[in-house]
Every structure is written in structure tokens, then in C-alpha cells.
Amino acid sequence: MNIQAPIKTELTFADYKSDLKPVWCPGCGDYSVLSAITKALATLQLPRENTALISGIGCSSRIPAYTSVYGFHTIHGRALPVATGLKTARPDLTVLVAGGDGDGFSIGGNHFLHACRRNVDLTYIVMDNSVYGMTKGQASPTTESDWTGSKLTPEGPGVAEFQPLEIALSAGANFIARGFSGKPNELVKLICEGINHPGFSLIHVLSPCITFRPEQREYKSMVHDGFGGFGFDDGTPDRREAFRRLMEDDGYSCGVLFKGNTPAFKAATATPATLADMERKFAL
């Protein structure tokens, strides 16, 4: 009797989605980002059992529940250290991190800095809408200093905006790009590149919150391809040149900014100690 081997079929983006339905507001850009993530995983045909998606707290941090890969919904601002620990302990896994501007750049800001400088092989996808959407519309770290849309800051936050790309470039991130949720196909490409590039990758996504920032509907007419007059794919390996391009950025440039060549951090592997070795260490 001939026994045929099972036919191997390609996974589609739907295979990377869970049965849970997102509870975001209608029109939220995070719907498109979720779709882009699942399409990127399908494009790369990453095994679901070897892929992990880590998040913090916030609207966008719900994403792991809506996927069928391994997920960990951590506490506020702590997604990156959890992901760093996972990747260093299990370097065989593909580890992605998802979150928002509040989770990543406020309470998680210090972890963001050190994740960039450690350069562990992670892909950090930040959905930035410049507002705390889940807690009803307060100013976030990336909110314009003169935005008067929150009752808590009726005259505007009055402080300088956090600049994610500049901070990431200064701190040592190895791949930096910006996308727009309204251009999901381009976002898929950026996520794939970030996953494939060694070291810490930041994918900064303009993801409108039209509930509390309805003016962000205009993003679609404001975004444009390329940093500093260069094309969507023309990321530079020169950090100084990347800074120069950022100085000409209006905040709506999309594409790859920087492709570094720093080797990804890898934890040293020690030979497991035997019981006799441990007993000798504690011998008086």
C-alpha cells in the first residue's frame, strides 16, 4: 500500500489571525496594521509555533489576541524588556513587539532607549496616533505642543514632542522606517524588511485615531514617500546621512530611513553546570 506524504500548503494571512474580533473604534488605523502584520507573516511563511508577538497596554497592544502566533500581553511599558528576555533565551524564535506611542515612549521610554542600544534581533511596530485613545483622549509624548483637544491640557501640552526616529537613531537602532496605516501594502513591505534585518528594527506607523483626533483623517493627503528627497526604499547605512535626512523630515515621510550594519546582540552561552560543579561552589 502506497502512503502519500501530506501535501504542504502555504499559510495565508487568515491563518495568522485568531477567532477574536477587534474591538477598536470604527476607522481606527490599527485595523490596517493588524492586517499588515498578518500579511507580512504570511509573506515570510513564518511558522506560527516559532513566532511570538509581545505587547504592552493600550489600544494597539491588543494585537497579540487577534493573531494565532504565540502572544504575551505584558504590563504597561514593559513589552520590550519581556521581548528582549524571550529573544535572548530563545534566539530561534521570531519576536515582534507591538504597541502605541504612550506605552512605548512614555512609561516605556527608558526601555525603548536601551532596546535600541542593546540591538537584540527584535522588530518593534509602534502605532503612533499622538493621543491616549484608550483612556479617552489625553495628550501623549508625541502630541504637538499646541494641541488643545484634551480637557486636561486645554491650552496644549506645552512641551516638545518626542521624536521616535531621532531617538532610535541616536540610541543605536539598526533598522528604522516609517509607514502609514492607510497604505497597508507598503507597510507589509516595511515589516518584512524589519523582520529580515538583523538587530533592533523600529517600524514607526502613523495610525490615526479619528475618534479623539479626527483631524488625522488628513494624513492620507499629507504622507509622502522617502526621507530627504530619496525614495521609499532608499534607506542609508550611514548614520550621519540618516540624521541629515531627518532634519528635512516633516513628520510624514514614509519608507526606510536607516539600514545599519551593526551585528545583532547575542547572549553568551555557557556550558551547563553539573551538580558536582554547583556543590563545589557552595563548599565551605
GROMACS .gro file of C-alpha atoms in nm:
model
  284
    1MET     CA    1   0.000   0.000   0.000
    2ASN     CA    2   0.137   0.338  -0.103
    3ILE     CA    3   0.114   0.605   0.165
    4GLN     CA    4   0.134   0.956   0.026
    5ALA     CA    5   0.303   1.227   0.224
    6PRO     CA    6   0.071   1.509   0.334
    7ILE     CA    7   0.059   1.797   0.092
    8LYS     CA    8   0.229   2.105   0.232
    9THR     CA    9   0.015   2.412   0.178
   10GLU     CA   10   0.118   2.773   0.213
   11LEU     CA   11  -0.019   2.969   0.505
   12THR     CA   12  -0.232   3.271   0.418
   13PHE     CA   13  -0.272   3.587   0.621
   14ALA     CA   14  -0.602   3.449   0.754
   15ASP     CA   15  -0.411   3.159   0.911
   16TYR     CA   16  -0.227   3.409   1.131
   17LYS     CA   17  -0.550   3.562   1.265
   18SER     CA   18  -0.734   3.437   1.573
   19ASP     CA   19  -1.108   3.396   1.608
   20LEU     CA   20  -1.134   3.706   1.826
   21LYS     CA   21  -1.274   4.019   1.664
   22PRO     CA   22  -1.100   4.353   1.725
   23VAL     CA   23  -1.288   4.599   1.945
   24TRP     CA   24  -1.124   4.916   1.812
   25CYS     CA   25  -1.332   5.217   1.714
   26PRO     CA   26  -1.457   5.226   1.355
   27GLY     CA   27  -1.195   5.389   1.136
   28CYS     CA   28  -0.902   5.314   1.369
   29GLY     CA   29  -0.576   5.273   1.181
   30ASP     CA   30  -0.483   4.971   1.392
   31TYR     CA   31  -0.714   4.750   1.184
   32SER     CA   32  -0.486   4.804   0.886
   33VAL     CA   33  -0.174   4.749   1.094
   34LEU     CA   34  -0.309   4.415   1.219
   35SER     CA   35  -0.378   4.318   0.858
   36ALA     CA   36  -0.028   4.426   0.754
   37ILE     CA   37   0.132   4.220   1.031
   38THR     CA   38  -0.056   3.902   0.935
   39LYS     CA   39   0.019   3.958   0.566
   40ALA     CA   40   0.388   4.008   0.645
   41LEU     CA   41   0.397   3.684   0.843
   42ALA     CA   42   0.229   3.506   0.551
   43THR     CA   43   0.469   3.663   0.301
   44LEU     CA   44   0.763   3.528   0.500
   45GLN     CA   45   0.582   3.198   0.575
   46LEU     CA   46   0.696   3.212   0.936
   47PRO     CA   47   0.595   2.905   1.140
   48ARG     CA   48   0.330   3.014   1.388
   49GLU     CA   49   0.477   2.795   1.661
   50ASN     CA   50   0.814   2.974   1.624
   51THR     CA   51   0.676   3.328   1.619
   52ALA     CA   52   0.593   3.544   1.920
   53LEU     CA   53   0.417   3.880   1.939
   54ILE     CA   54   0.465   4.079   2.260
   55SER     CA   55   0.273   4.391   2.362
   56GLY     CA   56   0.219   4.631   2.649
   57ILE     CA   57  -0.101   4.819   2.736
   58GLY     CA   58  -0.319   5.035   2.512
   59CYS     CA   59  -0.549   5.009   2.212
   60SER     CA   60  -0.278   4.883   1.977
   61SER     CA   61  -0.138   4.646   2.239
   62ARG     CA   62  -0.444   4.425   2.196
   63ILE     CA   63  -0.294   4.294   1.874
   64PRO     CA   64  -0.148   3.964   2.009
   65ALA     CA   65  -0.500   3.847   2.097
   66TYR     CA   66  -0.607   3.891   1.737
   67THR     CA   67  -0.330   3.670   1.597
   68SER     CA   68  -0.269   3.295   1.607
   69VAL     CA   69   0.101   3.310   1.692
   70TYR     CA   70   0.229   3.293   2.048
   71GLY     CA   71   0.149   3.617   2.231
   72PHE     CA   72   0.220   3.785   2.560
   73HIS     CA   73   0.020   4.088   2.677
   74THR     CA   74   0.256   4.240   2.934
   75ILE     CA   75   0.214   4.530   3.175
   76HIS     CA   76   0.227   4.896   3.077
   77GLY     CA   77   0.552   4.996   2.908
   78ARG     CA   78   0.726   4.664   2.966
   79ALA     CA   79   0.684   4.492   2.631
   80LEU     CA   80   1.043   4.550   2.516
   81PRO     CA   81   1.225   4.402   2.819
   82VAL     CA   82   0.997   4.097   2.807
   83ALA     CA   83   1.064   4.057   2.435
   84THR     CA   84   1.438   4.106   2.491
   85GLY     CA   85   1.442   3.831   2.752
   86LEU     CA   86   1.247   3.598   2.526
   87LYS     CA   87   1.472   3.654   2.224
   88THR     CA   88   1.796   3.614   2.418
   89ALA     CA   89   1.668   3.294   2.582
   90ARG     CA   90   1.519   3.160   2.258
   91PRO     CA   91   1.717   3.307   1.967
   92ASP     CA   92   1.549   3.058   1.734
   93LEU     CA   93   1.218   3.244   1.763
   94THR     CA   94   1.100   3.536   1.551
   95VAL     CA   95   0.996   3.800   1.804
   96LEU     CA   96   0.781   4.101   1.721
   97VAL     CA   97   0.666   4.374   1.958
   98ALA     CA   98   0.353   4.585   1.911
   99GLY     CA   99   0.244   4.895   2.099
  100GLY     CA  100   0.148   5.259   2.088
  101ASP     CA  101   0.316   5.594   2.140
  102GLY     CA  102   0.209   5.620   2.505
  103ASP     CA  103   0.313   5.268   2.601
  104GLY     CA  104   0.639   5.285   2.409
  105PHE     CA  105   0.760   5.641   2.456
  106SER     CA  106   0.620   5.747   2.794
  107ILE     CA  107   0.620   5.480   3.065
  108GLY     CA  108   0.822   5.258   2.833
  109GLY     CA  109   1.056   5.532   2.714
  110ASN     CA  110   1.360   5.416   2.910
  111HIS     CA  111   1.314   5.059   2.787
  112PHE     CA  112   1.289   5.194   2.431
  113LEU     CA  113   1.627   5.367   2.462
  114HIS     CA  114   1.803   5.060   2.592
  115ALA     CA  115   1.634   4.822   2.350
  116CYS     CA  116   1.778   5.035   2.068
  117ARG     CA  117   2.129   5.029   2.213
  118ARG     CA  118   2.122   4.657   2.300
  119ASN     CA  119   2.035   4.582   1.937
  120VAL     CA  120   1.873   4.246   2.008
  121ASP     CA  121   1.708   4.100   1.697
  122LEU     CA  122   1.354   4.232   1.753
  123THR     CA  123   1.101   4.412   1.534
  124TYR     CA  124   0.915   4.687   1.719
  125ILE     CA  125   0.596   4.809   1.549
  126VAL     CA  126   0.470   5.130   1.710
  127MET     CA  127   0.125   5.261   1.617
  128ASP     CA  128   0.151   5.635   1.678
  129ASN     CA  129  -0.166   5.844   1.689
  130SER     CA  130  -0.031   6.117   1.919
  131VAL     CA  131  -0.304   6.061   2.178
  132TYR     CA  132  -0.401   5.828   2.462
  133GLY     CA  133  -0.704   5.678   2.289
  134MET     CA  134  -0.792   5.403   2.535
  135THR     CA  135  -0.816   5.648   2.826
  136LYS     CA  136  -1.027   5.898   2.630
  137GLY     CA  137  -0.802   6.141   2.456
  138GLN     CA  138  -0.519   6.282   2.667
  139ALA     CA  139  -0.202   6.421   2.512
  140SER     CA  140   0.073   6.162   2.461
  141PRO     CA  141   0.453   6.203   2.427
  142THR     CA  142   0.424   6.263   2.051
  143THR     CA  143   0.134   6.512   2.072
  144GLU     CA  144   0.200   6.857   1.929
  145SER     CA  145   0.278   7.113   2.198
  146ASP     CA  146  -0.011   7.337   2.090
  147TRP     CA  147  -0.283   7.068   2.056
  148THR     CA  148  -0.586   7.189   2.251
  149GLY     CA  149  -0.811   6.886   2.205
  150SER     CA  150  -0.784   6.750   2.558
  151LYS     CA  151  -0.967   6.894   2.860
  152LEU     CA  152  -0.661   6.811   3.070
  153THR     CA  153  -0.443   7.041   2.859
  154PRO     CA  154  -0.689   7.295   2.713
  155GLU     CA  155  -0.406   7.529   2.617
  156GLY     CA  156  -0.190   7.248   2.479
  157PRO     CA  157   0.068   7.024   2.649
  158GLY     CA  158   0.327   7.296   2.611
  159VAL     CA  159   0.619   7.054   2.589
  160ALA     CA  160   0.830   6.941   2.295
  161GLU     CA  161   0.717   6.634   2.105
  162PHE     CA  162   0.908   6.310   2.149
  163GLN     CA  163   1.091   6.230   1.824
  164PRO     CA  164   1.093   5.847   1.791
  165LEU     CA  165   1.309   5.822   1.481
  166GLU     CA  166   1.572   6.066   1.606
  167ILE     CA  167   1.587   5.894   1.945
  168ALA     CA  168   1.612   5.548   1.785
  169LEU     CA  169   1.889   5.662   1.553
  170SER     CA  170   2.082   5.823   1.840
  171ALA     CA  171   2.042   5.520   2.066
  172GLY     CA  172   2.164   5.263   1.813
  173ALA     CA  173   1.864   5.101   1.642
  174ASN     CA  174   1.984   4.903   1.341
  175PHE     CA  175   1.681   4.948   1.112
  176ILE     CA  176   1.443   5.246   1.116
  177ALA     CA  177   1.141   5.301   0.895
  178ARG     CA  178   0.806   5.481   0.897
  179GLY     CA  179   0.481   5.365   0.742
  180PHE     CA  180   0.119   5.474   0.723
  181SER     CA  181  -0.177   5.254   0.811
  182GLY     CA  182  -0.361   5.394   0.509
  183LYS     CA  183  -0.101   5.230   0.282
  184PRO     CA  184  -0.108   4.871   0.411
  185ASN     CA  185   0.079   4.715   0.119
  186GLU     CA  186   0.376   4.944   0.177
  187LEU     CA  187   0.353   4.868   0.549
  188VAL     CA  188   0.371   4.494   0.480
  189LYS     CA  189   0.694   4.552   0.292
  190LEU     CA  190   0.844   4.754   0.578
  191ILE     CA  191   0.752   4.492   0.838
  192CYS     CA  192   0.906   4.216   0.625
  193GLU     CA  193   1.226   4.419   0.587
  194GLY     CA  194   1.236   4.489   0.959
  195ILE     CA  195   1.200   4.121   1.044
  196ASN     CA  196   1.468   4.020   0.795
  197HIS     CA  197   1.716   4.288   0.901
  198PRO     CA  198   1.942   4.175   1.189
  199GLY     CA  199   1.928   4.366   1.514
  200PHE     CA  200   1.667   4.602   1.658
  201SER     CA  201   1.419   4.729   1.400
  202LEU     CA  202   1.176   5.016   1.458
  203ILE     CA  203   0.871   5.040   1.233
  204HIS     CA  204   0.704   5.371   1.323
  205VAL     CA  205   0.345   5.369   1.195
  206LEU     CA  206   0.123   5.674   1.158
  207SER     CA  207  -0.204   5.515   1.269
  208PRO     CA  208  -0.488   5.770   1.302
  209CYS     CA  209  -0.726   5.783   1.597
  210ILE     CA  210  -1.021   5.952   1.431
  211THR     CA  211  -1.229   5.929   1.749
  212PHE     CA  212  -1.014   6.170   1.951
  213ARG     CA  213  -0.802   6.317   1.669
  214PRO     CA  214  -1.049   6.346   1.377
  215GLU     CA  215  -0.812   6.586   1.202
  216GLN     CA  216  -0.584   6.288   1.142
  217ARG     CA  217  -0.813   6.188   0.856
  218GLU     CA  218  -0.594   6.429   0.660
  219TYR     CA  219  -0.290   6.205   0.697
  220LYS     CA  220  -0.372   6.039   0.366
  221SER     CA  221  -0.309   6.368   0.184
  222MET     CA  222  -0.002   6.455   0.391
  223VAL     CA  223   0.211   6.139   0.381
  224HIS     CA  224   0.471   6.107   0.108
  225ASP     CA  225   0.741   5.860   0.009
  226GLY     CA  226   1.103   5.897   0.104
  227PHE     CA  227   1.316   6.088   0.354
  228GLY     CA  228   1.509   6.393   0.241
  229GLY     CA  229   1.405   6.362  -0.122
  230PHE     CA  230   1.513   5.999  -0.150
  231GLY     CA  231   1.283   5.712  -0.249
  232PHE     CA  232   1.075   5.481  -0.031
  233ASP     CA  233   1.339   5.204  -0.036
  234ASP     CA  234   1.648   5.424  -0.028
  235GLY     CA  235   1.747   5.378   0.334
  236THR     CA  236   2.105   5.474   0.408
  237PRO     CA  237   2.362   5.271   0.607
  238ASP     CA  238   2.531   5.598   0.710
  239ARG     CA  239   2.404   5.724   1.046
  240ARG     CA  240   2.521   6.078   0.979
  241GLU     CA  241   2.337   6.085   0.646
  242ALA     CA  242   2.025   5.947   0.815
  243PHE     CA  243   2.036   6.236   1.064
  244ARG     CA  244   2.069   6.481   0.778
  245ARG     CA  245   1.760   6.335   0.612
  246LEU     CA  246   1.568   6.354   0.938
  247MET     CA  247   1.644   6.725   0.963
  248GLU     CA  248   1.437   6.769   0.647
  249ASP     CA  249   1.156   6.540   0.765
  250ASP     CA  250   0.814   6.697   0.816
  251GLY     CA  251   0.689   6.401   1.021
  252TYR     CA  252   0.504   6.245   0.728
  253SER     CA  253   0.788   6.088   0.531
  254CYS     CA  254   0.733   5.716   0.476
  255GLY     CA  255   0.978   5.447   0.381
  256VAL     CA  256   1.314   5.320   0.505
  257LEU     CA  257   1.532   5.578   0.677
  258PHE     CA  258   1.827   5.374   0.803
  259LYS     CA  259   1.975   5.028   0.745
  260GLY     CA  260   2.261   4.977   0.985
  261ASN     CA  261   2.522   4.704   0.972
  262THR     CA  262   2.591   4.658   1.343
  263PRO     CA  263   2.583   4.287   1.437
  264ALA     CA  264   2.283   4.188   1.646
  265PHE     CA  265   2.345   4.125   2.014
  266LYS     CA  266   2.367   3.759   2.113
  267ALA     CA  267   2.384   3.641   2.472
  268ALA     CA  268   2.689   3.437   2.562
  269THR     CA  269   2.606   3.070   2.601
  270ALA     CA  270   2.764   2.897   2.898
  271THR     CA  271   2.819   2.525   2.939
  272PRO     CA  272   2.552   2.391   3.178
  273ALA     CA  273   2.695   2.328   3.525
  274THR     CA  274   2.678   1.979   3.673
  275LEU     CA  275   2.552   1.910   4.024
  276ALA     CA  276   2.911   1.847   4.134
  277ASP     CA  277   3.017   2.188   3.998
  278MET     CA  278   2.741   2.363   4.193
  279GLU     CA  279   2.826   2.172   4.513
  280ARG     CA  280   3.190   2.279   4.484
  281LYS     CA  281   3.088   2.647   4.461
  282PHE     CA  282   2.899   2.625   4.788
  283ALA     CA  283   3.155   2.412   4.972
  284LEU     CA  284   3.295   2.573   5.289
   0.00000   0.00000   0.00000
